[in-house]
XYZ file of C-alpha atoms in Angstrom:
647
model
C 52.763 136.196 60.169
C 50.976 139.625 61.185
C 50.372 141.980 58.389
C 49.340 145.224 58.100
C 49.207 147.731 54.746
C 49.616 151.402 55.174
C 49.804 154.387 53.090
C 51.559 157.522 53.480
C 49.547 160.124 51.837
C 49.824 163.926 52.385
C 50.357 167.076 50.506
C 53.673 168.231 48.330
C 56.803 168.081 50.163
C 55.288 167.419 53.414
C 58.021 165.117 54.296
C 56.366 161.374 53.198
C 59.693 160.132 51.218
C 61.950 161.619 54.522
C 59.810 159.855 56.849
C 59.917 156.524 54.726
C 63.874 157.086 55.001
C 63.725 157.306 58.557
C 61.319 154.624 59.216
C 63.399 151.766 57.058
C 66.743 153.057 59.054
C 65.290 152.448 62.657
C 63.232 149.168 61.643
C 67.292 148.088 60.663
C 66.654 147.306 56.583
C 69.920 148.747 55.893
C 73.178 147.592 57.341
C 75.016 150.087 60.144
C 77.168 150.574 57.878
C 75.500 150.547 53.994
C 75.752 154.142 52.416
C 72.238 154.993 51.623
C 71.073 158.470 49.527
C 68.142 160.655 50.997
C 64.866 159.881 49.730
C 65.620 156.013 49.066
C 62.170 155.621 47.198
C 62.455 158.585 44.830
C 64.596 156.067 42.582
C 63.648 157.768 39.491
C 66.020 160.553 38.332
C 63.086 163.023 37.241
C 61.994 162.585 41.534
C 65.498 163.762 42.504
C 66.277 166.464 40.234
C 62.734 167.921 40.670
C 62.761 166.974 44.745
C 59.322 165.424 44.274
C 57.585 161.639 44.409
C 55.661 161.084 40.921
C 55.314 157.487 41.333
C 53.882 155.127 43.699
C 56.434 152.912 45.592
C 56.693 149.857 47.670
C 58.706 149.104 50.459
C 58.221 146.835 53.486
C 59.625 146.580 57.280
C 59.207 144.062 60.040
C 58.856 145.099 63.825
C 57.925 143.134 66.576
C 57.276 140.022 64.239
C 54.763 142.272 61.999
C 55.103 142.811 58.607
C 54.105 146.442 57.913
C 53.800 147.083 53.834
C 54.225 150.823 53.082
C 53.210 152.388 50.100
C 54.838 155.925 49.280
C 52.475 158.291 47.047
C 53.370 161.601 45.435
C 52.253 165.011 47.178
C 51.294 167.011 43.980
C 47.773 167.175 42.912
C 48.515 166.058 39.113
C 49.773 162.868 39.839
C 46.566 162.525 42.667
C 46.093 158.737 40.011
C 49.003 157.794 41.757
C 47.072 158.071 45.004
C 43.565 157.108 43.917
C 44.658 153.508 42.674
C 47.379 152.176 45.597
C 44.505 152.893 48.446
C 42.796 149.999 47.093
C 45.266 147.919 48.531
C 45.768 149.008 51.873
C 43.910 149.334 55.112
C 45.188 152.782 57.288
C 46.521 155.955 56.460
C 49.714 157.828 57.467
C 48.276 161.160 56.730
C 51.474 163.720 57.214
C 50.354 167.478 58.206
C 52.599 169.969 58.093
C 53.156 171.813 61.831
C 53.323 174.982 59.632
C 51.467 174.875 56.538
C 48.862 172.895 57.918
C 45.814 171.024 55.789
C 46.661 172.392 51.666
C 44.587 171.160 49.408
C 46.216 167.841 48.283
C 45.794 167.274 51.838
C 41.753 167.554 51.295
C 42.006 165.407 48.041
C 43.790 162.345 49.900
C 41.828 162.434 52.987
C 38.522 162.585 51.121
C 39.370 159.561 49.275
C 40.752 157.505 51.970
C 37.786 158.082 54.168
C 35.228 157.330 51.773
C 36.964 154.061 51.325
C 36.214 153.104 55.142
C 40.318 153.485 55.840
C 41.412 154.304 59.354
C 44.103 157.306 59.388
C 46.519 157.941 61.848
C 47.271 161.981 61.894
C 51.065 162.811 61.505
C 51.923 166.486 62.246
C 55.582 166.608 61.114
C 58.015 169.410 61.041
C 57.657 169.866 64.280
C 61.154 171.098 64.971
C 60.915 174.281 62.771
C 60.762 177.381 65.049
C 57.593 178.637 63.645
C 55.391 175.248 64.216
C 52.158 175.970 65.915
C 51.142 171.918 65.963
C 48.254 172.523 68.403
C 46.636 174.588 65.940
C 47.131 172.346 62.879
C 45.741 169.629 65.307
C 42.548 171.548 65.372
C 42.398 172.211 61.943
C 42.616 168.284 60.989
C 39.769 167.559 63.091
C 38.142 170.337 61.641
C 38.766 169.039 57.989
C 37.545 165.725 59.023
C 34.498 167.044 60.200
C 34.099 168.579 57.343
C 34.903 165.182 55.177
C 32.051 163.162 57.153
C 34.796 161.160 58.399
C 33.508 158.074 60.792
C 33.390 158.026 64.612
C 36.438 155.611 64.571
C 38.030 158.133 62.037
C 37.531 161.175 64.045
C 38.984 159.248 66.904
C 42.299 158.683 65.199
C 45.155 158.908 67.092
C 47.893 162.088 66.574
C 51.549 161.957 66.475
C 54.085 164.783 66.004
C 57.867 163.861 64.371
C 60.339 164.884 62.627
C 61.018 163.041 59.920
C 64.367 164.453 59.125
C 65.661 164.112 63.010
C 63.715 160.870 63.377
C 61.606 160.602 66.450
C 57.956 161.049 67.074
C 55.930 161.771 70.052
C 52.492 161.521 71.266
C 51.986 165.031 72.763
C 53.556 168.496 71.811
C 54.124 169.178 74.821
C 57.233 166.921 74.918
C 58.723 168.552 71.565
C 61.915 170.757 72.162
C 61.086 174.455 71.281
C 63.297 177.302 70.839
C 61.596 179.649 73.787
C 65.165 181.462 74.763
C 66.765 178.267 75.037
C 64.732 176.054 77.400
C 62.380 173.485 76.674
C 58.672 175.176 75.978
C 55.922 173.236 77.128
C 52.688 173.790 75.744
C 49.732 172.443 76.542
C 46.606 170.941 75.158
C 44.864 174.020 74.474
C 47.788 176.446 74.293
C 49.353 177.568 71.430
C 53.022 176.120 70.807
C 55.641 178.769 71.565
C 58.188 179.006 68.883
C 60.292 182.175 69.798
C 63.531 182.651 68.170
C 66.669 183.440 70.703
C 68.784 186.065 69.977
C 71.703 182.729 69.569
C 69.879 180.208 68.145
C 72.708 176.587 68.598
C 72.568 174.243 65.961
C 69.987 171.559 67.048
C 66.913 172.690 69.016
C 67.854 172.742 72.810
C 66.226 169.706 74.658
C 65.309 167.300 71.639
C 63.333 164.664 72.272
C 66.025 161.591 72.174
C 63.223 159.237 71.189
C 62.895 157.491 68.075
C 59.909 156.358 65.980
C 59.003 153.841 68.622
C 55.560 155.400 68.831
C 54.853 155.443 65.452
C 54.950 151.794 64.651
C 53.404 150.805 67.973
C 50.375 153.144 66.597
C 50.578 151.603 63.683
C 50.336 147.859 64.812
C 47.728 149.349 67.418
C 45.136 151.484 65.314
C 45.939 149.639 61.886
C 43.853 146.974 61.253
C 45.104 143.379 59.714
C 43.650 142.611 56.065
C 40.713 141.627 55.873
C 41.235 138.408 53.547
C 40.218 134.544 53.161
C 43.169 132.975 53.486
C 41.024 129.439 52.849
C 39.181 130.535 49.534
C 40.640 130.303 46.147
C 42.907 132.588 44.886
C 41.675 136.369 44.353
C 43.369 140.041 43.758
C 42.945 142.470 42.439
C 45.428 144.787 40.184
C 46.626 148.154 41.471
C 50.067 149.096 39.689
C 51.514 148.099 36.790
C 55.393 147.863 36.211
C 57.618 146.532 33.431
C 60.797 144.771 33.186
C 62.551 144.235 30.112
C 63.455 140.381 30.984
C 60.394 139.115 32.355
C 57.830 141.475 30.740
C 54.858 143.051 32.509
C 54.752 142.827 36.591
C 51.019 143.129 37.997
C 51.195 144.763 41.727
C 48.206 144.317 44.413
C 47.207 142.605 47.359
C 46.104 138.941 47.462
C 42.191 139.234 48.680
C 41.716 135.710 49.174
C 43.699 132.348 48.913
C 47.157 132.128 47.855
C 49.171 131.692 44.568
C 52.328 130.020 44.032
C 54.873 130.136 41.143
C 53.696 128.076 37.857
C 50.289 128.180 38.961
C 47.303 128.688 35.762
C 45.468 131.660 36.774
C 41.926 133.652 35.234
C 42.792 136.759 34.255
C 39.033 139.021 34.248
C 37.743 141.571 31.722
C 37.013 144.807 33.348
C 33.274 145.679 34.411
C 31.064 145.087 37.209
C 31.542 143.032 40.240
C 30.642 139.665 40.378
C 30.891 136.128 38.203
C 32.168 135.650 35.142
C 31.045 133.830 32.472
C 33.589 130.702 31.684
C 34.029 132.385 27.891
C 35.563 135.380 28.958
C 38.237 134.158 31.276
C 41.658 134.051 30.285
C 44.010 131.428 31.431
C 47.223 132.810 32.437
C 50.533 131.147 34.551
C 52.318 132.908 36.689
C 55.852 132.789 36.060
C 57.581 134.861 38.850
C 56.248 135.968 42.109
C 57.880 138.650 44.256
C 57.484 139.842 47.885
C 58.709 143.511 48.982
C 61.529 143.478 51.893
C 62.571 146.443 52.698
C 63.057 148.639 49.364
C 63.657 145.250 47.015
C 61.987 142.852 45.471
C 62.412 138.908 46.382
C 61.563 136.133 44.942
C 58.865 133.686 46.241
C 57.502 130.556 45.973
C 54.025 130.967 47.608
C 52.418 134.216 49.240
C 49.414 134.341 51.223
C 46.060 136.234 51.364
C 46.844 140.160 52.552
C 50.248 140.087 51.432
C 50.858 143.256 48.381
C 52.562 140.796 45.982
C 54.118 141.491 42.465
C 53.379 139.150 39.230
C 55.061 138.102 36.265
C 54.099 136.418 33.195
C 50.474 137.685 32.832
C 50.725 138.980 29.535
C 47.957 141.859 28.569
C 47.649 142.609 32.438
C 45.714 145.848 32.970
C 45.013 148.596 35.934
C 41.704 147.089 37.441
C 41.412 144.040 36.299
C 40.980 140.618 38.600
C 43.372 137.500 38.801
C 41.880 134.714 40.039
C 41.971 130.844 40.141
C 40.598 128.931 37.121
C 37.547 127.713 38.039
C 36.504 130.874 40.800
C 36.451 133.805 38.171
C 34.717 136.452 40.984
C 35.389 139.728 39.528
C 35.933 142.792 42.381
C 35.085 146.151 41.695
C 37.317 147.982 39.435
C 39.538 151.029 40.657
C 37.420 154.735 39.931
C 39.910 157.446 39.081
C 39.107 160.790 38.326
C 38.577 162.225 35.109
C 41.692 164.074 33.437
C 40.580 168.242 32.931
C 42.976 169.379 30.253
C 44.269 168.017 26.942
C 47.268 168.854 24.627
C 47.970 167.565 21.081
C 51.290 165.990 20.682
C 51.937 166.119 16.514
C 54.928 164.689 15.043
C 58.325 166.838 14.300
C 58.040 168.454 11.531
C 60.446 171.326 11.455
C 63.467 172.246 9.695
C 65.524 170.660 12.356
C 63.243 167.093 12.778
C 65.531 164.334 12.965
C 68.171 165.715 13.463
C 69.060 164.470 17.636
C 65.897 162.089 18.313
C 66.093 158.269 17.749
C 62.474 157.577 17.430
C 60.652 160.342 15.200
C 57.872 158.875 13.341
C 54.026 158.726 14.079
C 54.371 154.742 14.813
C 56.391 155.216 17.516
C 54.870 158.484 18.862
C 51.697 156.404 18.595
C 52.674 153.150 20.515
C 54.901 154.795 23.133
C 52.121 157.163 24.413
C 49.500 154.032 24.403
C 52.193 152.013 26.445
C 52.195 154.932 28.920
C 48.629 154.685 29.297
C 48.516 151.184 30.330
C 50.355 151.745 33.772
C 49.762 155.793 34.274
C 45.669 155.142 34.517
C 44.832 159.184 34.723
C 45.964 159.891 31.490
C 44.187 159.151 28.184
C 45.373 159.022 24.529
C 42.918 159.479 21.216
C 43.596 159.474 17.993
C 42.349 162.688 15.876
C 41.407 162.977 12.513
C 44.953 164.244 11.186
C 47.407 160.733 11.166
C 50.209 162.546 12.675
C 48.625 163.953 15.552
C 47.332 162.297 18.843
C 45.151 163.783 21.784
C 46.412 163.378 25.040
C 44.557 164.590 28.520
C 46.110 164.443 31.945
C 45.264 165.790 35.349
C 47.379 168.838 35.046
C 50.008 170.960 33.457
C 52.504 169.314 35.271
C 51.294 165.622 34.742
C 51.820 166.305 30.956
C 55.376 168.143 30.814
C 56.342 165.151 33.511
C 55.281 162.509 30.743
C 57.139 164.823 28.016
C 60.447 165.084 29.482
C 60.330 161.236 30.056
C 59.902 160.471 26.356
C 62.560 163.333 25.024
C 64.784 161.873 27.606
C 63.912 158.173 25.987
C 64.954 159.860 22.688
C 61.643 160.869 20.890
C 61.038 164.135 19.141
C 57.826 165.571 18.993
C 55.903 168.629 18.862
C 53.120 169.688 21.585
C 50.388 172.202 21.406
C 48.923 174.837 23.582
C 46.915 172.653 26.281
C 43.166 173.575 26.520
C 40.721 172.604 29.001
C 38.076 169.763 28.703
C 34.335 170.859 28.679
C 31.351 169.065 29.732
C 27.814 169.607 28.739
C 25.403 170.259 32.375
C 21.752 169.277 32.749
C 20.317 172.145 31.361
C 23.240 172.156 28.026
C 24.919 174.475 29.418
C 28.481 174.204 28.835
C 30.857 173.492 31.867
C 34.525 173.344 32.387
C 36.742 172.748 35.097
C 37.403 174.991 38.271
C 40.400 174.618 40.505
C 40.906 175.399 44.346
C 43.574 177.780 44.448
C 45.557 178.579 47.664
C 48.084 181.600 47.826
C 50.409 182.246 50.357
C 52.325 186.055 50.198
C 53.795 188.419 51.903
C 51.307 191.380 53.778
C 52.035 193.786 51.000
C 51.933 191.770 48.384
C 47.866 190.946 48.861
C 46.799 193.587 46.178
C 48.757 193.088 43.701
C 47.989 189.250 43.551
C 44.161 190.523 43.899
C 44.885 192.393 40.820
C 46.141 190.205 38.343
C 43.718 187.396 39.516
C 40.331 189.592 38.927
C 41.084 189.455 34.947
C 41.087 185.422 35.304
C 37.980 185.070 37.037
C 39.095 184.068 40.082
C 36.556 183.965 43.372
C 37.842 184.633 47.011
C 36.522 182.175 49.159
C 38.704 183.328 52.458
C 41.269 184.804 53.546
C 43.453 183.823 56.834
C 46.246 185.853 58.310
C 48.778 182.526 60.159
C 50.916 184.621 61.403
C 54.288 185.702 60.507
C 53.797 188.353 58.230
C 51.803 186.360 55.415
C 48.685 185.682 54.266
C 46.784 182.622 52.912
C 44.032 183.084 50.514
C 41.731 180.436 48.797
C 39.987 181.362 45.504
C 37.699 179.088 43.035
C 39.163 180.125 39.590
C 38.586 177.925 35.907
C 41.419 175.683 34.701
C 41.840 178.014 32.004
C 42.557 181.026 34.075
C 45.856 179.584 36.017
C 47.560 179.335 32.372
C 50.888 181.271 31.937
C 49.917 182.086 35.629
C 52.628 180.444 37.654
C 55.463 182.674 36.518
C 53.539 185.906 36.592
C 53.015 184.983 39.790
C 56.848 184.357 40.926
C 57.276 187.454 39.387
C 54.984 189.685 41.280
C 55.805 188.283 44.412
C 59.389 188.105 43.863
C 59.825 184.270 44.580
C 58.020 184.727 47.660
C 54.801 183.692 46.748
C 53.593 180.284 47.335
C 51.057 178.649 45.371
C 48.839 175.005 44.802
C 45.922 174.347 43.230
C 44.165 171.400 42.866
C 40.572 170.466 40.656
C 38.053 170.913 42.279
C 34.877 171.218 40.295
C 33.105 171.269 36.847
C 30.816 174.843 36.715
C 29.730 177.268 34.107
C 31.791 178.223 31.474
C 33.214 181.645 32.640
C 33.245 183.327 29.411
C 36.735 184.794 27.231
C 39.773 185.449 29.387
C 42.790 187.296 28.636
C 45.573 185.752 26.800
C 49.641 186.488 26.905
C 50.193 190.245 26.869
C 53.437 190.519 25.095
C 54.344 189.571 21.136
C 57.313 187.364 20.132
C 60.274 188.032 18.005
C 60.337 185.494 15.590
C 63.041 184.363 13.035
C 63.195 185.331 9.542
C 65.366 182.901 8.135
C 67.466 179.693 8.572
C 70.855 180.309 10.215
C 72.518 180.675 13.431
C 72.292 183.314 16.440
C 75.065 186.055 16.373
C 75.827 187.971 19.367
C 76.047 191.251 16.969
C 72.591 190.508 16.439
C 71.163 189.956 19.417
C 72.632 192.984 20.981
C 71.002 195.180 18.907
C 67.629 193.140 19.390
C 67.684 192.584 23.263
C 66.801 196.374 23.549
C 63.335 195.626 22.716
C 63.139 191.871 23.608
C 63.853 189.329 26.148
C 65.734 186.657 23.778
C 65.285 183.040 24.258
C 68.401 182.110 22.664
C 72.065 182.529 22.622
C 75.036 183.225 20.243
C 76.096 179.991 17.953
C 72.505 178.647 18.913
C 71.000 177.049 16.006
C 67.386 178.918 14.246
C 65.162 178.547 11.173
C 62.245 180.640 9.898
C 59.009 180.475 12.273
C 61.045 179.561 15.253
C 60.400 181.996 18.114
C 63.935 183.433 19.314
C 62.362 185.933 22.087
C 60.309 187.912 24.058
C 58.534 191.477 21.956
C 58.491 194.408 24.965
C 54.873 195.595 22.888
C 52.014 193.579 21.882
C 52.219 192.384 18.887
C 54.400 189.844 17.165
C 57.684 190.685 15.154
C 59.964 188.829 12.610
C 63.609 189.929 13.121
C 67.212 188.367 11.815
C 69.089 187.066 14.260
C 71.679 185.733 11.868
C 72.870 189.466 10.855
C 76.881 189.977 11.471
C 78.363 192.927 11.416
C 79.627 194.300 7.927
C 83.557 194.213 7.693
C 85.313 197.044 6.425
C 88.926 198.501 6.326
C 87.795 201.331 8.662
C 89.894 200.209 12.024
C 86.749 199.932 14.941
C 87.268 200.630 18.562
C 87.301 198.058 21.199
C 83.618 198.960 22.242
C 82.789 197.215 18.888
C 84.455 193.928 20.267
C 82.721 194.473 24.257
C 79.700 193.354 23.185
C 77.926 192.429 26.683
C 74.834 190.201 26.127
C 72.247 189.784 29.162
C 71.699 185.962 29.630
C 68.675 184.277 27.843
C 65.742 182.824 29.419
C 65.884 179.602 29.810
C 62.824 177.112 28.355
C 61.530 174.481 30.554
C 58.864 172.406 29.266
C 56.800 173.876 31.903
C 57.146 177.385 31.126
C 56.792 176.859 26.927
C 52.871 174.639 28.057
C 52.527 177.829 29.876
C 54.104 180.531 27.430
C 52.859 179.327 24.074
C 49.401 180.641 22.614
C 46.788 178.885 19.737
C 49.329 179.596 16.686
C 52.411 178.249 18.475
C 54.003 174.917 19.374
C 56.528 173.586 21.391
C 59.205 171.322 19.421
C 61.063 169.080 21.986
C 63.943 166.510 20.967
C 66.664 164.895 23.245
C 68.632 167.990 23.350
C 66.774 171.153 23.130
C 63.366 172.447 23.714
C 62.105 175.170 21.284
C 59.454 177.315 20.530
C 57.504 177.936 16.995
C 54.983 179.211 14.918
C 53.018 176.731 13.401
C 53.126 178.597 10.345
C 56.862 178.425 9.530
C 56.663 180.939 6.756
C 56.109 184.498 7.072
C 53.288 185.141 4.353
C 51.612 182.501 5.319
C 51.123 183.778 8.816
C 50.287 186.962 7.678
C 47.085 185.263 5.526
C 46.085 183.780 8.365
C 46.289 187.090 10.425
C 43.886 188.753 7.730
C 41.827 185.979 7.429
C 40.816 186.293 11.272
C 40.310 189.730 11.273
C 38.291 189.355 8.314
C 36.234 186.853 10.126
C 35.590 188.882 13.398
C 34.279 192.100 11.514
């Protein structure tokens, strides 16, 4: 049987999960009449609240007697692990562009990697169908990015489609995509610019939609894609991209079968990691397979035997890593290993110990901290766990903000408490020892007159304008170089200034000289006094001067931050006070006590919030903020003791 191995790679919310929908409906995996959800592959509940893929998935179709195995990789730049590992296993590219947004800098990361790996892409411009696409120009601008990649002859020759994913067709020329040009079908032309005019009555579905399907699609696919090349007569080789776990057959090693084939019960050589080539007899360890699996459609099935090129799933291999080689007993040929990227910031995750520990979480102890993190490790191969010098507290460094609040709500959801510190970047030492830290490509889209005051704020951070562009539309995109450091607490300044119009991705982009001090949070906290709970007196007389973080019959103890100071500066305040009774009779605007509503803390606003003396406390059913200093003199010592040390 014909194989071929794709991967759909683009940046965030591009449309890769909607076109995977679309693409296992028409290639008939699903009954005509099975009720499927949207975004079939984002089976984890974290992917559909958030709208977002964070893990790699497989799925499989057949069409025309060709087995096409699709891999489905997240958009956001944090999770870019995800995307570095799977392309190991594949031989093309679906690389989605959208007709709007065009190339964003996820877009740059995936490309760059699948092109140095000698992949052929085939260009998707989706979104096609929204009245402000311009796809000729994003066409232009993926060539240009390719260009600028060093992409291959063959690669630059790669052939470009334009869909929509959520009406399900594609086409091989715009000029065949219905527009909105006062109601007739706009043509446009190779080098004309797509018209996308609003009528005054715009109907429901564009006028003149393509009735196709995603015919062309998978006949580009079995046309540009290449089949695996594999031995299907050697012994048995592959080589391990993905790691899952079930809790009745144990560990399940993912890949694709490089050469040979492997069949249930058969003794296998399980590889260190290190350098290609032979390995000595000594180090091999003999392993059996005890389940194989095959992908059809979105399930797994079992299987006797699979074949060289197949992406296969295996159980049984106990102590299975990311990287390492499976191979038959007495052929232990060791392939390279899988290069990911270094993570760029860290966070310390310390064990509860506040007034409240224990009190909601199942698992609360260093042990457990300790061995669930390292079991994350083991199939999430961007992130890294150390052990410090205190016993209750445990380094952990991922790609991004968002990679670490990601793994956090997955463990308080799991039923761990914990505490988590402010993150801080990861310095290297240069050439010259000088010290380096990361840099990230930023890329803000806003509003005309909202350019200044986003230039504003960013000049305190340190952040460089590389260009500026003006797409049309009444926005502008700009791309700065800016340290790690200075896009902390950033993200909701940001939604602020630009009143939720703002868009904004970042992604790293290089290690350069450290940039010197940068300005911290502006505002002071109001921070409990005393163990008790929240009154609604109380917090009406405080929200004058505060933004509070917590609401009436809402559970505090001393050092736990309750709010937002208007001044710099923090402030300890009770929020337990009630109102003295008397036998004076009060008027009914004692009782109409009107409260504005507390902000509400996400995990990724408190990594963002919190500064050097604070911590975030996070159990199964709240997430709060504290001093690490519970007690009140003792964070006043350490206040004199650091003045004392600067003068």
């Amino acid at each position: 049987m014909s194989i071929r191995n794709i991967a759909i790679i683009a940046h965030v919310d591009h449309g890769k999960t909607t076109l995977v929908d679309k693409m296992l409906r028409q290639a008939g995996v699903f009954r005509a009449n099975q009720q499927v959800v949207e975004r079939v592959l984002d089976s984890n509940p974290l992917e559909r609240e958030r709208g977002i893929t964070i893990l790699s998935k497989n799925a499989s179709v057949r069409w025309r007697g060709t087995k096409i195995n699709i891999v489905d990789t997240p958009g956001h730049a944090d999770f870019g692990g995800e995307v570095e590992r799977i392309l190991r296993m594949v031989d093309g590219v679906l690389l989605l562009v959208d007709a709007v947004e065009g190339p964003m800098p996820q877009t740059r990361f995936v490309t760059r990697k699948a092109l140095a790996l000698g992949l052929q892409p085939i260009v998707v411009i989706s979104k096609v169908d929204r009245h402000d696409a311009r796809p000729v120009e994003v066409h232009d601008d993926v060539l240009e990015l390719f260009v600028d990649l060093e992409s291959t002859n063959a690669q630059l020759d790669a052939p470009f489609l334009y869909s929509s994913a959520r009406d399900g067709y594609a086409v091989t020329e715009p000029g065949r995509i219905g527009g909105w040009a006062d109601g007739r079908l706009a043509e446009a032309g190779p080098k004309r610019a797509f018209v996308a005019q609003m009528p005054e009555q715009p109907s429901a579905e564009p006028p003149n939609r393509p009735s196709a399907d995603l015919t062309p699609l998978f006949e580009a696919i079995l046309e540009h894609i290449p089949e695996p090349l594999c031995d299907p007569t050697g012994p048995f080789q592959m080589l391990i991209s993905t790691i899952d776990h079930s809790p009745y057959i144990g560990r399940i090693a993912i890949g694709r079968i490089e050469r040979g084939s492997v069949k249930v019960g058969q003794p296998v050589g399980l590889l260190p990691l290190g350098s290609p080539g032979r390995v000595k007899e000594d180090e091999v360890r003999v392993g059996r397979v005890a389940s194989l699996f095959g992908f059809e459609g979105v399930d797994r099935v079992e299987l006797e035997t699979a074949e060289a090129g197949d992406i296969v799933a295996l159980a049984g291999l106990e102590g299975i890593e990311i990287g390492q080689t499976v191979t038959a007993v007495d052929h232990p040929d060791r392939l390279a290993g899988i290069a990911v990227e270094e993570p760029t910031i860290s966070a310390d995750f310390i064990v509860n110990d506040s007034p409240f520990a224990g009190r909601s979480g199942k698992f609360v102890t260093t042990r457990q901290v300790r061995e669930r993190l390292y079991r994350e490790v083991e199939r999430n191969v961007a992130l890294k766990v150390e052990d410090t010098d205190q016993p209750d507290t445990l380094s952990v460094s991922g790609r991004g903000e968002l990679h670490l609040t990601i793994l956090m709500e997955t463990m308080r959801r799991e039923g761990y408490e914990f505490q988590v510190s402010r993150p801080r970047v990861i310095t290297r030492e240069g050439a010259d020892g000088e010290r380096l830290e990361p840099y990230e490509e930023l890329l803000v889209d806003v509003p005309d007159g909202m350019l200044g005051v986003v230039m504003e704020t960013l000049g305190p951070r340190r952040a460089e304008l590389l260009d500026m562009k003006n797409p049309g539309q009444g926005r502008v995109r700009m791309r700065f170089r800016i340290p790690a450091r200075g896009l902390f607490g950033y993200r909701s300044d940001f939604l602020t200034e630009t009143r939720g119009e703002g868009v904004l991705h970042h992604r790293f982009l290089e290690y350069g000289r450290w940039a010197g001090p940068l300005p911290g949070r502006k505002r002071g906290v109001l921070v409990a006094d005393r163990e008790g709970v929240a009154v609604g007196y109380a917090l009406f007389n405080l929200q004058e001067r505060a933004t509070m973080f917590v609401s009436p019959g809402d559970p505090v103890y001393e050092g736990m931050i309750v709010g937002e100071h208007v001044r710099g500066g923090d402030l300890d305040v009770n929020v337990s006070k009630e109102k003295k009774a008397s036998n004076i009779r009060s008027t009914a605007s004692d009782e109409m006590i009107r409260l504005e509503p507390p902000r509400e803390i996400t995990l990724e606003l408190a990594l963002e919030y919190i500064e050097d003396d604070e911590l975030i406390e996070v159990t199964p059913d709240a997430i709060r903020l504290r001093k690490r200093a519970l007690e009140q003199t003792q964070r006043r010592k350490a206040a004199r003791q650091a003045r004392a040390a600067m003068e």
